[in-house]
Every structure is written in structure tokens, then in C-alpha cells.
Amino acid sequence: MPGALGARAEGLAADLSAVSSLTLNRISIYLRCLRILSERGVRRISSQELAQRFHLSATQIRKDLACFGEFGIRGVGYDVPTLEQRLSELLGLDREHPLVIVGMGNLGCAFARHLEFNRRCFRVVGGVDVDPQTIGKRVGGLVVRPTRDLRRLVRETGAEIALLTVPPEAARQSYDALIEAGVRAILNFSPIRLPQQPGVKLKNVELRSQLEELAFFLRD
Amino acid sequence: MPGALGARAEGLAADLSAVSSLTLNRISIYLRCLRILSERGVRRISSQELAQRFHLSATQIRKDLACFGEFGIRGVGYDVPTLEQRLSELLGLDREHPLVIVGMGNLGCAFARHLEFNRRCFRVVGGVDVDPQTIGKRVGGLVVRPTRDLRRLVRETGAEIALLTVPPEAARQSYDALIEAGVRAILNFSPIRLPQQPGVKLKNVELRSQLEELAFFLRD
DNA sequence: CCATGTGAACAAATTCACAGCA
DNA sequence: TGCTGTGAATTTGTTCACATGG
């Protein structure tokens, strides 16, 4: 192991800001698999067996984990609860993240109810919309507020993450409002290309593209 | 240009099955940008300008397009309506794709209504659920049918694509049922790892992973 | 001329192969 | 012995730089 400054006993291999998006998404998947194993009472697992059970790649699991440190026991494998715990901490999932939803249409409401029901690390603390018909509606455990209250809502709740689920024509305006309100990470479900803002993490979920890729596969 | 067999005047550069998922998803994005330009009456655009307007990379646009053929006029740029048309055909978006939704909970209903409203190339022809409370409910223009009717539904409607939006514990069973019913492409929104089935395209949309990547970015 | 299209250079990600340690 | 962790090899993806041709 290189003598990286600040590396602990089960040392951190490299600086965390260099970890790729692909690796992070897979780590999140490994964590889900570990939770399932944990619930089933499995205490130890090798990368090989983890890969076989969940259709993953054993080498890739080990390489991905190597970005964060050393977690296994050579010749044995990984301790399931320990690895689950360590990965949760590394992803910042040991605390709850307050989250606001901008656009309480079909998709926004679905996420509000879904995350309400399945709350793990993320808590929906507010939802806003421009439509007077929608404002005031109860969805899950919250009441929809007007978009002009966004800044106040973010201040009050300390929300750092936002879901952007507005129609295309409102996307740019809502995005600017979110930046202005001071959120630090945005998951954009609208089909609009938004400019990166320094200090604010923007991720796009291109649902339409996913469907269109399937359509491409089906072309005869 | 290499003398590829079957290459037309604006020739196909290579075989389409080798095009990567990354390229396909970007082509889908370019297509959306072209539609916007088209609506605004823009008739010609260069890769440079397209990139600037929509926060893309000009070189990458040209490289991506090169997978499918030659579409531009050197020294000039691309004809917007023509390119839009050609890309639509290439992705198989010139015909409508019937689509079934398995799991009419929050997410399933949201997609049913969303695609109903915003129907372009994809038509929701049916939704199924196991919950007796949900069966029979009207969502958008359709009535939720029991999951045991899935096979018949797929046969009747010719659905080739399915959205899998069931809770985790039902995912594997529903997946097997979809394979059995004969759909050819599945977009899986459940957080369960499913095995690839030869001849059936499976894409996973990991919503949880996207959120967790944002959480990672926010770790202090 | 000027923007496309493309080989060549570069970078990133994945897989291989095996050293090293429990 | 057996599995982890990791350099080295390979594959895949992106960017550069420029020849090509309308």
C-alpha cells in the first residue's frame, strides 16, 4: 500500500474526488446487494460469490472497492455487515438528506410518495409547483407549496438536494431558481440540457433516451 | 469512405449492432435538440453551434453521427429537418411502439399518464398489477388488468417493450413472466439485479444510485 | 474558405494474471 | 490453500488535428 497521508489502518487508497461516476453507481448497487444478504443472515461473502449471485463482475467489485480502501480478508472474503456499514458511510448514507421536489405533476408526485414510503437516507421535506390547482394539495405527508416559496423552503428545511420534475418549458427557469435558492445537488428528469453550475452537482436522468435505446434494439 | 457492402450514397459507416449505448443515448439527445431547433424554424446548424446551444461537444456530435453515416455538408453544416428525420428513422422512432407497464403503483401510474400525455413513438397499451385494489382502476386511458393476464395482453397488443415498476420483492417473478410473455425489451426500474436473457434487451434505471451519487458529492 | 469526417493520439474503463497475505 | 488487492495488458471512449470536399 502506498504511504498516502491520512490513510487509516484499512487505509483509504486515493482521494475521493477522483472516483468516477460509474464506480459510484456500482458501489451503490453493491450496497443494495449487501443489504439483501444481510437481511438473509449471510455474514461472509467473496467477490466471486457476490458476482455470481447478483450478475456482477468479481474483478470489478474488487477494483471498485479499491478506490475507497481495503475491506476484505485475503483467502476469506468480506464481512457483510462491516462492508455494508463502511460503504454506507463512504457514500454519506449514514445521515438523512432532506430533499425538495420541484414540479408536482405525475412524476414529482410519484417520487414524493415513493420516497415517503421507502425512506432510506432521503427524506422529502417539500414539494413546489406553479399550478394553482396543484398548490395546497396533500401528497404523501406534505402539502404542495407555490414555486415562489422555493427559496424560503430550502432555507427552512436545509434541503441540499432537489428533484427537477417540471415540464420541459419550465425546466430552465426552475433550474435557475434552484441554483438561486442554494441547493447543492440536482437530479434533472426534464428532457432539457442545462448548463453546469460550479459547486452544484447536476445529474440528468434521460428516461426518453432509455426508451429510445430499446426502440433502436427492436429496429428490424 | 471504405467500400462497405450495401452502403448507400450517404452511406452507412459501419454495422449498427456495434454502436455503443453511450453513443445511442447521445444520439437521442441530439434528436431532442434538433426537434427544438426545428420548432423554432432553424433550418441549418453546424456541430459547433449545436454544441454551444445545448452544452454538448462538437467533436463528439460528429463522431457519434459517423457511426450511422454522413449527414452534413462540408463547409456548411447540417440540414435540421433532414437530420432530424434520418436520426428518427435510425432509432426506429418512425413507427409507434406499443408498451406495457408491469406494476401500477406510484411510478407505474406516473409513467402511464406521462406517456399518455406526451406520446411520441411510445404508446401505453396496457398496465397490470397483482393488487386486487388496483386491478380495474382507470389510469390515463387504460384499465389496470391482473398480472396473470400479462401473456394474453402482450399477444393481443403486440407489445414489444415493457416497463417494470413493481416493488423489489415482486421484480424477479414479474421479470420471468415478461420473458415468458414474449416481450423483447424491458426497462427495469426496480432495484433488483436481473439476469440477461438472450434476445431480450434489459436496461436498468437505477434511481436510487443516482440519488446516492448526489449524496456522495455532498459528503463533507 | 469553412465545417465535416476521420485517422491518430490520448484518456478512461475493464479485464487479465498473479503477487501477497490470512 | 484461496481470495484479496493490484500492476500490466487490453479494450473502449474521447479529443485532437487536419485532410477532404462542397
Short mmCIF file of C-alpha atoms in Angstrom, two decimals, chain A residues 16-17 19-22 24-29 31-33 35-36 53-56 68 89-93 95 97 99 106-107 109-111 113-115 117-122 160-163 168 172 184-187 189-196 199-220, chain B residues 16-17 19-22 24-29 31-33 35-36 53-56 68 89-93 95 97 99 106-107 109-111 113-115 117-122 160-163 168 172 184-187 189-196 199-220:
data_model
loop_
_atom_site.label_atom_id
_atom_site.label_comp_id
_atom_site.label_asym_id
_atom_site.label_seq_id
_atom_site.Cartn_x
_atom_site.Cartn_y
_atom_site.Cartn_z
CA LEU A 16 -12.32 10.52 -3.10
CA SER A 17 -12.99 13.32 -5.55
CA VAL A 19 -13.78 8.38 -8.05
CA SER A 20 -15.74 8.02 -11.28
CA SER A 21 -19.48 8.17 -11.63
CA LEU A 22 -19.51 4.61 -12.98
CA LEU A 24 -20.01 5.22 -7.57
CA ASN A 25 -23.13 3.85 -9.20
CA ARG A 26 -21.79 0.32 -8.91
CA ILE A 27 -20.84 0.85 -5.27
CA SER A 28 -24.44 1.85 -4.69
CA ILE A 29 -25.52 -1.41 -6.32
CA LEU A 31 -24.54 -1.83 -1.17
CA ARG A 32 -28.04 -2.89 -2.14
CA CYS A 33 -26.84 -6.45 -2.64
CA ARG A 35 -28.34 -5.22 2.41
CA ILE A 36 -30.20 -8.16 0.88
CA ARG A 53 -25.50 -14.16 -7.08
CA PHE A 54 -26.19 -10.70 -8.46
CA HIS A 55 -24.86 -10.89 -12.03
CA LEU A 56 -21.87 -8.67 -11.43
CA PHE A 68 -12.01 3.52 -1.14
CA GLU A 89 -20.56 5.85 5.49
CA LEU A 90 -18.44 6.45 2.41
CA LEU A 91 -21.46 7.36 0.29
CA GLY A 92 -22.74 9.66 3.03
CA LEU A 93 -25.76 7.48 3.71
CA ARG A 95 -27.22 10.62 7.74
CA HIS A 97 -30.68 14.02 3.33
CA LEU A 99 -34.81 16.80 -0.41
CA ASN A 106 -47.18 12.85 -12.36
CA LEU A 107 -43.50 12.13 -11.85
CA CYS A 109 -45.94 13.07 -7.01
CA ALA A 110 -44.77 9.53 -7.72
CA PHE A 111 -41.34 10.27 -6.24
CA ARG A 113 -44.95 9.03 -2.40
CA HIS A 114 -42.25 6.56 -3.34
CA LEU A 115 -39.53 8.14 -1.21
CA PHE A 117 -42.86 5.01 1.58
CA ASN A 118 -39.33 3.81 1.06
CA ARG A 119 -37.37 6.32 3.09
CA ARG A 120 -33.75 5.42 3.48
CA CYS A 121 -31.32 8.32 3.75
CA PHE A 122 -33.55 10.62 1.72
CA GLU A 160 -29.38 20.26 -0.24
CA ILE A 161 -30.82 18.00 -2.93
CA ALA A 162 -33.61 18.72 -5.42
CA LEU A 163 -35.54 16.62 -7.91
CA PRO A 168 -39.71 20.98 -20.49
CA ARG A 172 -34.62 26.26 -17.31
CA ARG A 184 -26.14 21.84 -3.88
CA ALA A 185 -27.23 18.87 -6.00
CA ILE A 186 -29.98 18.44 -8.59
CA LEU A 187 -31.41 15.36 -10.25
CA PHE A 189 -35.74 14.44 -15.05
CA SER A 190 -36.73 17.01 -17.66
CA PRO A 191 -35.51 16.45 -21.22
CA ILE A 192 -33.74 19.81 -21.31
CA ARG A 193 -29.96 20.34 -21.42
CA LEU A 194 -28.96 22.55 -18.51
CA PRO A 195 -25.60 24.29 -18.03
CA GLN A 196 -23.35 23.05 -15.22
CA GLY A 199 -20.38 23.98 -6.91
CA VAL A 200 -23.74 22.45 -7.82
CA LYS A 201 -23.80 18.80 -8.86
CA LEU A 202 -26.20 18.21 -11.75
CA LYS A 203 -27.23 14.74 -12.88
CA ASN A 204 -29.58 14.09 -15.77
CA VAL A 205 -31.89 11.10 -15.87
CA GLU A 206 -32.78 10.67 -19.51
CA LEU A 207 -35.86 8.47 -19.41
CA ARG A 208 -36.70 9.16 -23.02
CA SER A 209 -33.20 8.13 -24.12
CA GLN A 210 -33.50 4.83 -22.30
CA LEU A 211 -36.75 4.05 -24.10
CA GLU A 212 -35.31 5.13 -27.42
CA GLU A 213 -32.33 2.85 -26.95
CA LEU A 214 -34.78 -0.03 -26.51
CA ALA A 215 -36.59 1.07 -29.67
CA PHE A 216 -33.27 1.04 -31.53
CA PHE A 217 -32.64 -2.51 -30.38
CA LEU A 218 -36.01 -3.50 -31.84
CA ARG A 219 -35.47 -1.99 -35.30
CA ASP A 220 -35.70 -4.76 -37.87
CA LEU B 16 -25.39 -0.85 -36.42
CA SER B 17 -25.16 -3.60 -33.82
CA VAL B 19 -22.96 1.14 -31.80
CA SER B 20 -22.41 1.72 -28.09
CA SER B 21 -25.04 2.54 -25.55
CA LEU B 22 -23.31 5.83 -24.79
CA LEU B 24 -27.11 5.86 -28.73
CA ASN B 25 -28.11 7.86 -25.69
CA ARG B 26 -26.36 10.92 -27.06
CA ILE B 27 -27.97 10.48 -30.48
CA SER B 28 -31.30 10.52 -28.65
CA ILE B 29 -30.29 13.80 -27.02
CA LEU B 31 -32.56 14.37 -31.74
CA ARG B 32 -34.34 16.24 -28.96
CA CYS B 33 -32.20 19.30 -29.62
CA ARG B 35 -36.70 18.95 -32.60
CA ILE B 36 -36.44 22.12 -30.55
CA ARG B 53 -26.52 25.98 -27.67
CA PHE B 54 -27.10 22.73 -25.81
CA HIS B 55 -23.89 22.26 -23.81
CA LEU B 56 -22.57 19.39 -25.88
CA PHE B 68 -24.53 5.94 -38.81
CA GLU B 89 -35.59 6.52 -38.71
CA LEU B 90 -32.28 5.12 -37.48
CA LEU B 91 -33.52 4.87 -33.89
CA GLY B 92 -36.72 3.22 -35.08
CA LEU B 93 -38.84 6.18 -33.99
CA ARG B 95 -43.21 3.92 -36.04
CA HIS B 97 -44.04 1.17 -30.16
CA LEU B 99 -45.66 -0.76 -24.46
CA ASN B 106 -46.80 5.25 -7.90
CA LEU B 107 -44.14 5.01 -10.56
CA CYS B 109 -49.14 5.19 -12.89
CA ALA B 110 -46.90 8.21 -13.33
CA PHE B 111 -45.35 6.75 -16.47
CA ARG B 113 -50.09 9.21 -17.53
CA HIS B 114 -46.85 10.83 -18.64
CA LEU B 115 -46.53 8.74 -21.79
CA PHE B 117 -49.91 12.89 -22.39
CA ASN B 118 -46.58 13.05 -24.14
CA ARG B 119 -46.98 10.29 -26.67
CA ARG B 120 -44.22 10.26 -29.21
CA CYS B 121 -43.30 6.87 -30.63
CA PHE B 122 -44.36 5.06 -27.47
CA GLU B 160 -42.57 -5.46 -27.54
CA ILE B 161 -41.45 -3.16 -24.74
CA ALA B 162 -42.27 -3.33 -21.02
CA LEU B 163 -41.67 -1.03 -18.09
CA PRO B 168 -38.40 -5.25 -5.21
CA ARG B 172 -37.86 -11.37 -10.30
CA ARG B 184 -38.35 -8.14 -26.47
CA ALA B 185 -37.14 -5.20 -24.39
CA ILE B 186 -37.53 -4.30 -20.72
CA LEU B 187 -36.82 -1.10 -18.83
CA PHE B 189 -36.98 0.49 -12.51
CA SER B 190 -36.81 -1.94 -9.60
CA PRO B 191 -33.61 -2.06 -7.54
CA ILE B 192 -33.09 -5.75 -8.26
CA ARG B 193 -30.32 -7.25 -10.39
CA LEU B 194 -31.90 -9.37 -13.10
CA PRO B 195 -30.09 -11.87 -15.35
CA GLN B 196 -29.76 -11.03 -19.04
CA GLY B 199 -32.75 -11.96 -27.32
CA VAL B 200 -34.33 -9.70 -24.71
CA LYS B 201 -32.80 -6.27 -24.19
CA LEU B 202 -32.72 -5.34 -20.50
CA LYS B 203 -31.91 -1.83 -19.30
CA ASN B 204 -31.80 -0.86 -15.65
CA VAL B 205 -32.70 2.62 -14.45
CA GLU B 206 -31.08 2.93 -11.05
CA LEU B 207 -32.89 5.86 -9.48
CA ARG B 208 -31.54 5.08 -6.05
CA SER B 209 -27.96 5.05 -7.35
CA GLN B 210 -28.41 8.46 -8.93
CA LEU B 211 -29.58 9.90 -5.61
CA GLU B 212 -26.77 8.18 -3.73
CA GLU B 213 -24.20 9.65 -6.10
CA LEU B 214 -25.56 13.09 -5.25
CA ALA B 215 -25.31 12.22 -1.55
CA PHE B 216 -21.68 11.22 -2.07
CA PHE B 217 -20.96 14.56 -3.68
CA LEU B 218 -22.37 16.28 -0.59
CA ARG B 219 -20.26 14.38 1.97
CA ASP B 220 -18.18 16.93 3.88
#
